[in-house]
PDB file of C-alpha atoms in Angstrom:
ATOM      1  CA  SER A   1    -102.979 -43.184 -42.357  1.00 81.00           C
ATOM      2  CA  GLN A   2     -99.596 -42.512 -43.917  1.00 81.00           C
ATOM      3  CA  LYS A   3     -96.908 -44.998 -43.070  1.00 88.00           C
ATOM      4  CA  ILE A   4     -93.192 -44.983 -43.781  1.00 92.00           C
ATOM      5  CA  GLU A   5     -91.207 -48.125 -43.040  1.00 92.00           C
ATOM      6  CA  GLN A   6     -87.477 -48.578 -43.224  1.00 92.00           C
ATOM      7  CA  ASN A   7     -86.561 -52.201 -43.706  1.00 76.00           C
ATOM      8  CA  SER A   8     -84.832 -52.878 -40.469  1.00 73.00           C
ATOM      9  CA  GLU A   9     -83.758 -51.129 -37.342  1.00 79.00           C
ATOM     10  CA  ALA A  10     -80.157 -52.224 -37.799  1.00 90.00           C
ATOM     11  CA  LEU A  11     -77.968 -53.524 -40.608  1.00 93.00           C
ATOM     12  CA  ASN A  12     -74.441 -54.904 -40.174  1.00 95.00           C
ATOM     13  CA  ILE A  13     -72.149 -55.409 -43.146  1.00 96.00           C
ATOM     14  CA  GLN A  14     -68.487 -55.987 -43.863  1.00 97.00           C
ATOM     15  CA  GLU A  15     -66.261 -53.205 -45.135  1.00 97.00           C
ATOM     16  CA  GLY A  16     -66.097 -53.094 -48.919  1.00 97.00           C
ATOM     17  CA  LYS A  17     -69.566 -54.568 -49.436  1.00 97.00           C
ATOM     18  CA  THR A  18     -72.591 -52.705 -50.737  1.00 97.00           C
ATOM     19  CA  ALA A  19     -75.131 -51.647 -48.135  1.00 96.00           C
ATOM     20  CA  THR A  20     -78.752 -51.568 -49.305  1.00 96.00           C
ATOM     21  CA  LEU A  21     -81.386 -49.830 -47.213  1.00 96.00           C
ATOM     22  CA  THR A  22     -85.101 -49.924 -47.999  1.00 97.00           C
ATOM     23  CA  CYS A  23     -87.820 -47.353 -47.494  1.00 96.00           C
ATOM     24  CA  ASN A  24     -91.430 -48.402 -48.130  1.00 96.00           C
ATOM     25  CA  TYR A  25     -94.483 -46.222 -47.812  1.00 95.00           C
ATOM     26  CA  THR A  26     -98.262 -46.570 -47.895  1.00 93.00           C
ATOM     27  CA  ASN A  27    -101.235 -44.222 -48.207  1.00 90.00           C
ATOM     28  CA  TYR A  28     -99.044 -41.464 -49.590  1.00 87.00           C
ATOM     29  CA  SER A  29     -98.099 -40.060 -52.988  1.00 88.00           C
ATOM     30  CA  PRO A  30     -94.910 -38.101 -52.419  1.00 91.00           C
ATOM     31  CA  ALA A  31     -93.612 -35.628 -54.953  1.00 90.00           C
ATOM     32  CA  TYR A  32     -90.083 -36.340 -53.752  1.00 92.00           C
ATOM     33  CA  LEU A  33     -88.056 -38.501 -51.444  1.00 94.00           C
ATOM     34  CA  GLN A  34     -84.925 -37.588 -49.539  1.00 95.00           C
ATOM     35  CA  TRP A  35     -82.247 -39.515 -47.667  1.00 97.00           C
ATOM     36  CA  TYR A  36     -80.406 -38.182 -44.641  1.00 96.00           C
ATOM     37  CA  ARG A  37     -77.574 -39.416 -42.462  1.00 97.00           C
ATOM     38  CA  GLN A  38     -77.731 -38.934 -38.697  1.00 95.00           C
ATOM     39  CA  ASP A  39     -74.877 -39.527 -36.278  1.00 94.00           C
ATOM     40  CA  PRO A  40     -75.560 -39.991 -32.537  1.00 90.00           C
ATOM     41  CA  GLY A  41     -76.427 -36.729 -30.794  1.00 87.00           C
ATOM     42  CA  ARG A  42     -76.331 -34.756 -34.044  1.00 91.00           C
ATOM     43  CA  GLY A  43     -78.886 -33.410 -36.476  1.00 92.00           C
ATOM     44  CA  PRO A  44     -79.518 -35.191 -39.784  1.00 94.00           C
ATOM     45  CA  VAL A  45     -77.393 -34.296 -42.792  1.00 95.00           C
ATOM     46  CA  PHE A  46     -78.980 -34.162 -46.244  1.00 94.00           C
ATOM     47  CA  LEU A  47     -77.590 -36.674 -48.744  1.00 96.00           C
ATOM     48  CA  LEU A  48     -79.811 -37.010 -51.807  1.00 95.00           C
ATOM     49  CA  LEU A  49     -83.180 -35.908 -53.164  1.00 94.00           C
ATOM     50  CA  ILE A  50     -85.049 -37.801 -55.863  1.00 95.00           C
ATOM     51  CA  ARG A  51     -88.273 -36.616 -57.465  1.00 93.00           C
ATOM     52  CA  GLU A  52     -91.300 -38.732 -58.382  1.00 91.00           C
ATOM     53  CA  ASN A  53     -90.469 -38.577 -62.097  1.00 92.00           C
ATOM     54  CA  GLU A  54     -86.890 -39.779 -61.542  1.00 94.00           C
ATOM     55  CA  LYS A  55     -85.952 -43.432 -61.340  1.00 92.00           C
ATOM     56  CA  GLU A  56     -82.406 -43.182 -60.048  1.00 96.00           C
ATOM     57  CA  LYS A  57     -79.965 -40.663 -58.623  1.00 96.00           C
ATOM     58  CA  ARG A  58     -76.251 -41.053 -57.914  1.00 96.00           C
ATOM     59  CA  LYS A  59     -73.730 -39.133 -55.881  1.00 95.00           C
ATOM     60  CA  GLU A  60     -70.228 -40.544 -55.515  1.00 96.00           C
ATOM     61  CA  ARG A  61     -70.674 -43.940 -53.743  1.00 97.00           C
ATOM     62  CA  LEU A  62     -74.380 -43.351 -53.117  1.00 98.00           C
ATOM     63  CA  LYS A  63     -77.265 -44.450 -55.309  1.00 98.00           C
ATOM     64  CA  VAL A  64     -80.974 -43.961 -54.720  1.00 98.00           C
ATOM     65  CA  THR A  65     -83.854 -45.487 -56.654  1.00 97.00           C
ATOM     66  CA  PHE A  66     -87.486 -44.465 -56.472  1.00 96.00           C
ATOM     67  CA  ASP A  67     -90.274 -46.781 -57.627  1.00 95.00           C
ATOM     68  CA  THR A  68     -93.659 -45.089 -57.287  1.00 93.00           C
ATOM     69  CA  THR A  69     -95.462 -48.257 -58.393  1.00 94.00           C
ATOM     70  CA  LEU A  70     -93.911 -50.374 -55.672  1.00 95.00           C
ATOM     71  CA  LYS A  71     -93.976 -47.376 -53.317  1.00 95.00           C
ATOM     72  CA  GLN A  72     -90.372 -48.034 -52.453  1.00 96.00           C
ATOM     73  CA  SER A  73     -86.969 -46.404 -52.435  1.00 96.00           C
ATOM     74  CA  LEU A  74     -83.667 -48.225 -52.212  1.00 97.00           C
ATOM     75  CA  PHE A  75     -80.533 -46.525 -50.901  1.00 97.00           C
ATOM     76  CA  HIS A  76     -77.194 -48.091 -51.787  1.00 98.00           C
ATOM     77  CA  ILE A  77     -73.724 -47.352 -50.444  1.00 98.00           C
ATOM     78  CA  THR A  78     -71.072 -49.079 -52.533  1.00 97.00           C
ATOM     79  CA  ALA A  79     -67.601 -49.939 -51.269  1.00 97.00           C
ATOM     80  CA  SER A  80     -68.793 -49.266 -47.738  1.00 97.00           C
ATOM     81  CA  GLN A  81     -66.371 -47.998 -45.109  1.00 97.00           C
ATOM     82  CA  PRO A  82     -66.509 -47.962 -41.292  1.00 97.00           C
ATOM     83  CA  ALA A  83     -66.985 -44.181 -41.553  1.00 97.00           C
ATOM     84  CA  ASP A  84     -70.332 -44.850 -43.255  1.00 98.00           C
ATOM     85  CA  SER A  85     -71.653 -46.240 -39.951  1.00 98.00           C
ATOM     86  CA  ALA A  86     -74.616 -44.073 -38.939  1.00 96.00           C
ATOM     87  CA  THR A  87     -78.402 -44.014 -38.949  1.00 95.00           C
ATOM     88  CA  TYR A  88     -79.935 -43.324 -42.336  1.00 96.00           C
ATOM     89  CA  LEU A  89     -83.361 -41.717 -42.569  1.00 96.00           C
ATOM     90  CA  CYS A  90     -85.684 -41.563 -45.532  1.00 96.00           C
ATOM     91  CA  ALA A  91     -88.145 -38.718 -45.800  1.00 94.00           C
ATOM     92  CA  LEU A  92     -91.112 -38.316 -48.125  1.00 93.00           C
ATOM     93  CA  GLY A  93     -92.666 -35.036 -49.013  1.00 88.00           C
ATOM     94  CA  ASN A  94     -95.035 -32.863 -50.908  1.00 83.00           C
ATOM     95  CA  ASN A  95     -94.150 -29.176 -50.886  1.00 73.00           C
ATOM     96  CA  ASN A  96     -93.389 -28.273 -47.282  1.00 67.00           C
ATOM     97  CA  ASP A  97     -94.961 -31.381 -45.835  1.00 79.00           C
ATOM     98  CA  MET A  98     -92.183 -33.882 -45.208  1.00 85.00           C
ATOM     99  CA  ARG A  99     -92.354 -37.012 -43.050  1.00 89.00           C
ATOM    100  CA  PHE A 100     -89.446 -39.111 -41.812  1.00 92.00           C
ATOM    101  CA  GLY A 101     -89.034 -42.833 -41.392  1.00 93.00           C
ATOM    102  CA  ALA A 102     -87.625 -44.193 -38.147  1.00 91.00           C
ATOM    103  CA  GLY A 103     -84.234 -44.852 -39.720  1.00 93.00           C
ATOM    104  CA  THR A 104     -81.915 -47.803 -40.204  1.00 95.00           C
ATOM    105  CA  ARG A 105     -78.751 -47.996 -38.123  1.00 95.00           C
ATOM    106  CA  LEU A 106     -75.924 -49.143 -40.389  1.00 96.00           C
ATOM    107  CA  THR A 107     -72.722 -50.590 -38.951  1.00 97.00           C
ATOM    108  CA  VAL A 108     -69.835 -51.286 -41.302  1.00 97.00           C
ATOM    109  CA  LYS A 109     -67.280 -53.599 -39.737  1.00 96.00           C
ATOM    110  CA  PRO A 110     -63.605 -53.476 -40.715  1.00 94.00           C
TER     111      PRO A 110
ATOM    112  CA  GLY B   1     -72.823 -23.672 -47.364  1.00 72.00           C
ATOM    113  CA  ALA B   2     -76.205 -24.149 -45.685  1.00 84.00           C
ATOM    114  CA  VAL B   3     -75.105 -24.152 -42.071  1.00 91.00           C
ATOM    115  CA  VAL B   4     -77.701 -24.109 -39.314  1.00 95.00           C
ATOM    116  CA  SER B   5     -76.686 -23.330 -35.766  1.00 95.00           C
ATOM    117  CA  GLN B   6     -78.854 -24.372 -32.824  1.00 97.00           C
ATOM    118  CA  HIS B   7     -78.309 -23.110 -29.302  1.00 96.00           C
ATOM    119  CA  PRO B   8     -78.063 -24.242 -26.574  1.00 96.00           C
ATOM    120  CA  SER B   9     -76.925 -27.790 -27.286  1.00 96.00           C
ATOM    121  CA  TRP B  10     -78.168 -29.015 -23.923  1.00 96.00           C
ATOM    122  CA  VAL B  11     -80.248 -27.670 -21.070  1.00 96.00           C
ATOM    123  CA  ILE B  12     -80.991 -29.040 -17.614  1.00 96.00           C
ATOM    124  CA  CYS B  13     -83.534 -27.130 -15.594  1.00 94.00           C
ATOM    125  CA  LYS B  14     -86.196 -27.429 -12.943  1.00 95.00           C
ATOM    126  CA  SER B  15     -89.818 -28.198 -13.615  1.00 96.00           C
ATOM    127  CA  GLY B  16     -91.853 -25.057 -14.259  1.00 95.00           C
ATOM    128  CA  THR B  17     -89.042 -23.194 -16.020  1.00 94.00           C
ATOM    129  CA  SER B  18     -89.478 -21.798 -19.525  1.00 96.00           C
ATOM    130  CA  VAL B  19     -86.697 -22.642 -21.955  1.00 96.00           C
ATOM    131  CA  LYS B  20     -85.859 -20.841 -25.196  1.00 97.00           C
ATOM    132  CA  ILE B  21     -84.024 -22.582 -28.049  1.00 97.00           C
ATOM    133  CA  GLU B  22     -82.585 -20.601 -30.949  1.00 96.00           C
ATOM    134  CA  CYS B  23     -82.125 -21.759 -34.511  1.00 96.00           C
ATOM    135  CA  ARG B  24     -80.051 -19.667 -36.911  1.00 95.00           C
ATOM    136  CA  SER B  25     -79.226 -20.108 -40.570  1.00 93.00           C
ATOM    137  CA  LEU B  26     -75.675 -18.767 -40.780  1.00 94.00           C
ATOM    138  CA  ASP B  27     -74.971 -18.497 -44.472  1.00 90.00           C
ATOM    139  CA  PHE B  28     -78.356 -18.463 -46.176  1.00 90.00           C
ATOM    140  CA  GLN B  29     -81.806 -16.987 -45.790  1.00 90.00           C
ATOM    141  CA  ALA B  30     -84.344 -19.493 -44.575  1.00 88.00           C
ATOM    142  CA  THR B  31     -87.824 -18.912 -45.903  1.00 87.00           C
ATOM    143  CA  THR B  32     -89.108 -21.845 -43.899  1.00 90.00           C
ATOM    144  CA  MET B  33     -87.974 -23.341 -40.621  1.00 92.00           C
ATOM    145  CA  PHE B  34     -89.116 -26.548 -38.990  1.00 93.00           C
ATOM    146  CA  TRP B  35     -89.073 -27.783 -35.411  1.00 96.00           C
ATOM    147  CA  TYR B  36     -88.864 -31.490 -34.619  1.00 96.00           C
ATOM    148  CA  ARG B  37     -88.805 -33.623 -31.535  1.00 95.00           C
ATOM    149  CA  GLN B  38     -86.976 -36.933 -31.431  1.00 92.00           C
ATOM    150  CA  PHE B  39     -87.155 -39.720 -28.844  1.00 86.00           C
ATOM    151  CA  PRO B  40     -84.375 -42.327 -28.570  1.00 81.00           C
ATOM    152  CA  LYS B  41     -84.312 -44.720 -31.536  1.00 78.00           C
ATOM    153  CA  GLN B  42     -87.386 -43.085 -33.000  1.00 82.00           C
ATOM    154  CA  SER B  43     -88.049 -40.921 -35.989  1.00 85.00           C
ATOM    155  CA  LEU B  44     -88.155 -37.160 -36.131  1.00 91.00           C
ATOM    156  CA  MET B  45     -91.632 -35.951 -35.240  1.00 92.00           C
ATOM    157  CA  LEU B  46     -92.561 -32.657 -36.835  1.00 93.00           C
ATOM    158  CA  MET B  47     -93.930 -30.193 -34.287  1.00 95.00           C
ATOM    159  CA  ALA B  48     -94.444 -27.096 -36.381  1.00 94.00           C
ATOM    160  CA  THR B  49     -93.529 -25.293 -39.575  1.00 91.00           C
ATOM    161  CA  SER B  50     -92.837 -21.588 -39.576  1.00 89.00           C
ATOM    162  CA  ASN B  51     -92.488 -19.141 -42.417  1.00 85.00           C
ATOM    163  CA  GLU B  52     -90.773 -15.826 -41.848  1.00 80.00           C
ATOM    164  CA  GLY B  53     -93.145 -13.137 -40.755  1.00 78.00           C
ATOM    165  CA  SER B  54     -96.186 -15.349 -40.288  1.00 81.00           C
ATOM    166  CA  LYS B  55     -97.594 -17.535 -37.562  1.00 85.00           C
ATOM    167  CA  ALA B  56     -96.313 -21.066 -37.215  1.00 90.00           C
ATOM    168  CA  THR B  57     -98.405 -24.005 -38.362  1.00 91.00           C
ATOM    169  CA  TYR B  58     -98.544 -26.630 -35.631  1.00 94.00           C
ATOM    170  CA  GLU B  59     -99.011 -30.347 -36.143  1.00 93.00           C
ATOM    171  CA  GLN B  60    -102.005 -32.068 -34.631  1.00 92.00           C
ATOM    172  CA  GLY B  61    -101.488 -32.771 -30.952  1.00 93.00           C
ATOM    173  CA  VAL B  62     -98.826 -30.091 -30.424  1.00 94.00           C
ATOM    174  CA  GLU B  63     -99.945 -27.393 -27.997  1.00 93.00           C
ATOM    175  CA  LYS B  64     -99.205 -23.980 -29.463  1.00 92.00           C
ATOM    176  CA  ASP B  65     -99.414 -22.324 -26.039  1.00 94.00           C
ATOM    177  CA  LYS B  66     -96.892 -24.792 -24.684  1.00 95.00           C
ATOM    178  CA  PHE B  67     -94.416 -24.581 -27.566  1.00 96.00           C
ATOM    179  CA  LEU B  68     -94.151 -20.965 -28.682  1.00 95.00           C
ATOM    180  CA  ILE B  69     -92.470 -20.447 -32.039  1.00 94.00           C
ATOM    181  CA  ASN B  70     -91.240 -17.145 -33.381  1.00 90.00           C
ATOM    182  CA  HIS B  71     -89.723 -16.722 -36.841  1.00 87.00           C
ATOM    183  CA  ALA B  72     -88.939 -13.030 -36.744  1.00 81.00           C
ATOM    184  CA  SER B  73     -86.331 -12.904 -39.493  1.00 88.00           C
ATOM    185  CA  LEU B  74     -85.047 -14.917 -42.421  1.00 89.00           C
ATOM    186  CA  THR B  75     -82.177 -16.220 -40.311  1.00 92.00           C
ATOM    187  CA  LEU B  76     -83.665 -16.807 -36.866  1.00 93.00           C
ATOM    188  CA  SER B  77     -86.421 -18.913 -35.371  1.00 93.00           C
ATOM    189  CA  THR B  78     -86.961 -19.585 -31.674  1.00 95.00           C
ATOM    190  CA  LEU B  79     -88.838 -22.291 -29.820  1.00 96.00           C
ATOM    191  CA  THR B  80     -89.869 -21.560 -26.239  1.00 97.00           C
ATOM    192  CA  VAL B  81     -91.008 -24.462 -24.098  1.00 96.00           C
ATOM    193  CA  THR B  82     -93.186 -22.774 -21.511  1.00 96.00           C
ATOM    194  CA  SER B  83     -93.510 -24.100 -17.955  1.00 95.00           C
ATOM    195  CA  ALA B  84     -91.564 -27.213 -18.871  1.00 94.00           C
ATOM    196  CA  HIS B  85     -92.269 -30.500 -17.125  1.00 94.00           C
ATOM    197  CA  PRO B  86     -90.337 -33.797 -17.072  1.00 94.00           C
ATOM    198  CA  GLU B  87     -92.464 -35.190 -19.919  1.00 94.00           C
ATOM    199  CA  ASP B  88     -91.124 -32.383 -22.126  1.00 95.00           C
ATOM    200  CA  SER B  89     -87.615 -33.813 -21.814  1.00 95.00           C
ATOM    201  CA  SER B  90     -86.474 -34.747 -25.298  1.00 94.00           C
ATOM    202  CA  PHE B  91     -84.130 -33.958 -28.175  1.00 95.00           C
ATOM    203  CA  TYR B  92     -85.398 -30.934 -30.108  1.00 97.00           C
ATOM    204  CA  ILE B  93     -84.024 -30.277 -33.601  1.00 97.00           C
ATOM    205  CA  CYS B  94     -84.635 -27.396 -35.969  1.00 96.00           C
ATOM    206  CA  SER B  95     -84.135 -27.296 -39.704  1.00 94.00           C
ATOM    207  CA  ALA B  96     -84.291 -24.642 -42.381  1.00 93.00           C
ATOM    208  CA  SER B  97     -84.828 -24.534 -46.103  1.00 89.00           C
ATOM    209  CA  ARG B  98     -84.105 -21.782 -48.576  1.00 86.00           C
ATOM    210  CA  ARG B  99     -87.405 -21.905 -50.387  1.00 76.00           C
ATOM    211  CA  ARG B 100     -90.826 -23.389 -49.963  1.00 70.00           C
ATOM    212  CA  GLY B 101     -91.549 -26.576 -51.773  1.00 69.00           C
ATOM    213  CA  ASN B 102     -89.497 -29.654 -52.501  1.00 73.00           C
ATOM    214  CA  GLN B 103     -86.218 -28.594 -50.967  1.00 82.00           C
ATOM    215  CA  PRO B 104     -83.582 -30.232 -48.800  1.00 88.00           C
ATOM    216  CA  GLN B 105     -83.733 -29.314 -45.151  1.00 90.00           C
ATOM    217  CA  HIS B 106     -80.585 -28.247 -43.336  1.00 94.00           C
ATOM    218  CA  PHE B 107     -80.557 -29.274 -39.709  1.00 95.00           C
ATOM    219  CA  GLY B 108     -79.068 -27.873 -36.552  1.00 95.00           C
ATOM    220  CA  ASP B 109     -77.338 -30.234 -34.153  1.00 94.00           C
ATOM    221  CA  GLY B 110     -80.237 -30.339 -31.761  1.00 95.00           C
ATOM    222  CA  THR B 111     -80.888 -29.389 -28.153  1.00 96.00           C
ATOM    223  CA  ARG B 112     -81.022 -32.012 -25.443  1.00 95.00           C
ATOM    224  CA  LEU B 113     -83.602 -30.788 -22.911  1.00 96.00           C
ATOM    225  CA  SER B 114     -83.768 -32.426 -19.499  1.00 95.00           C
ATOM    226  CA  ILE B 115     -86.397 -31.253 -17.017  1.00 95.00           C
ATOM    227  CA  LEU B 116     -85.861 -32.339 -13.436  1.00 93.00           C
TER     228      LEU B 116
END
């Protein structure tokens, strides 16, 4: 069965460092992968979408890589700030079928 | 742009009550809307996908008679939890996308449902 794993339930880093979150998947060949941010008690907010034929995507301090051979995506936040503290979800999809990972809770300490 | 409004944000009601949750796309037309359920510290679990004007497609294990979905227009979808019981207590979130296919989903802020 399809499985999506995000590297850890929680990640703590110091302000200014780069946060790296991992999303691994098995038994699935997604056409695209998306990353979302979710704050407590709120709905997820879309951050980035990367397609299967793209290796890397950037948006301001965010960078996403997509390796279909390793079946892995890495999500980087450079120069992290306490305001980046949230849960980050990866989601894999084909057309309208999209499945979410359980998320990684990132805490950036001042 | 791409704002989705979900209402109500929280509901507390007695067992046996039916509860309706509305999901509206405020500044775009949503061809497809999705309903999710989320338990604490767990992932979003897709319940059903609805396209405007057609019947919703439910995920395996989701009772369509229990969770009634109506997507009557390009800006409104409703989820009705019929005869709710304590085990239906959860965080329900809707999302909408402009087109079918590989598109970002825009989420509402969820509805916290507590059945006593």
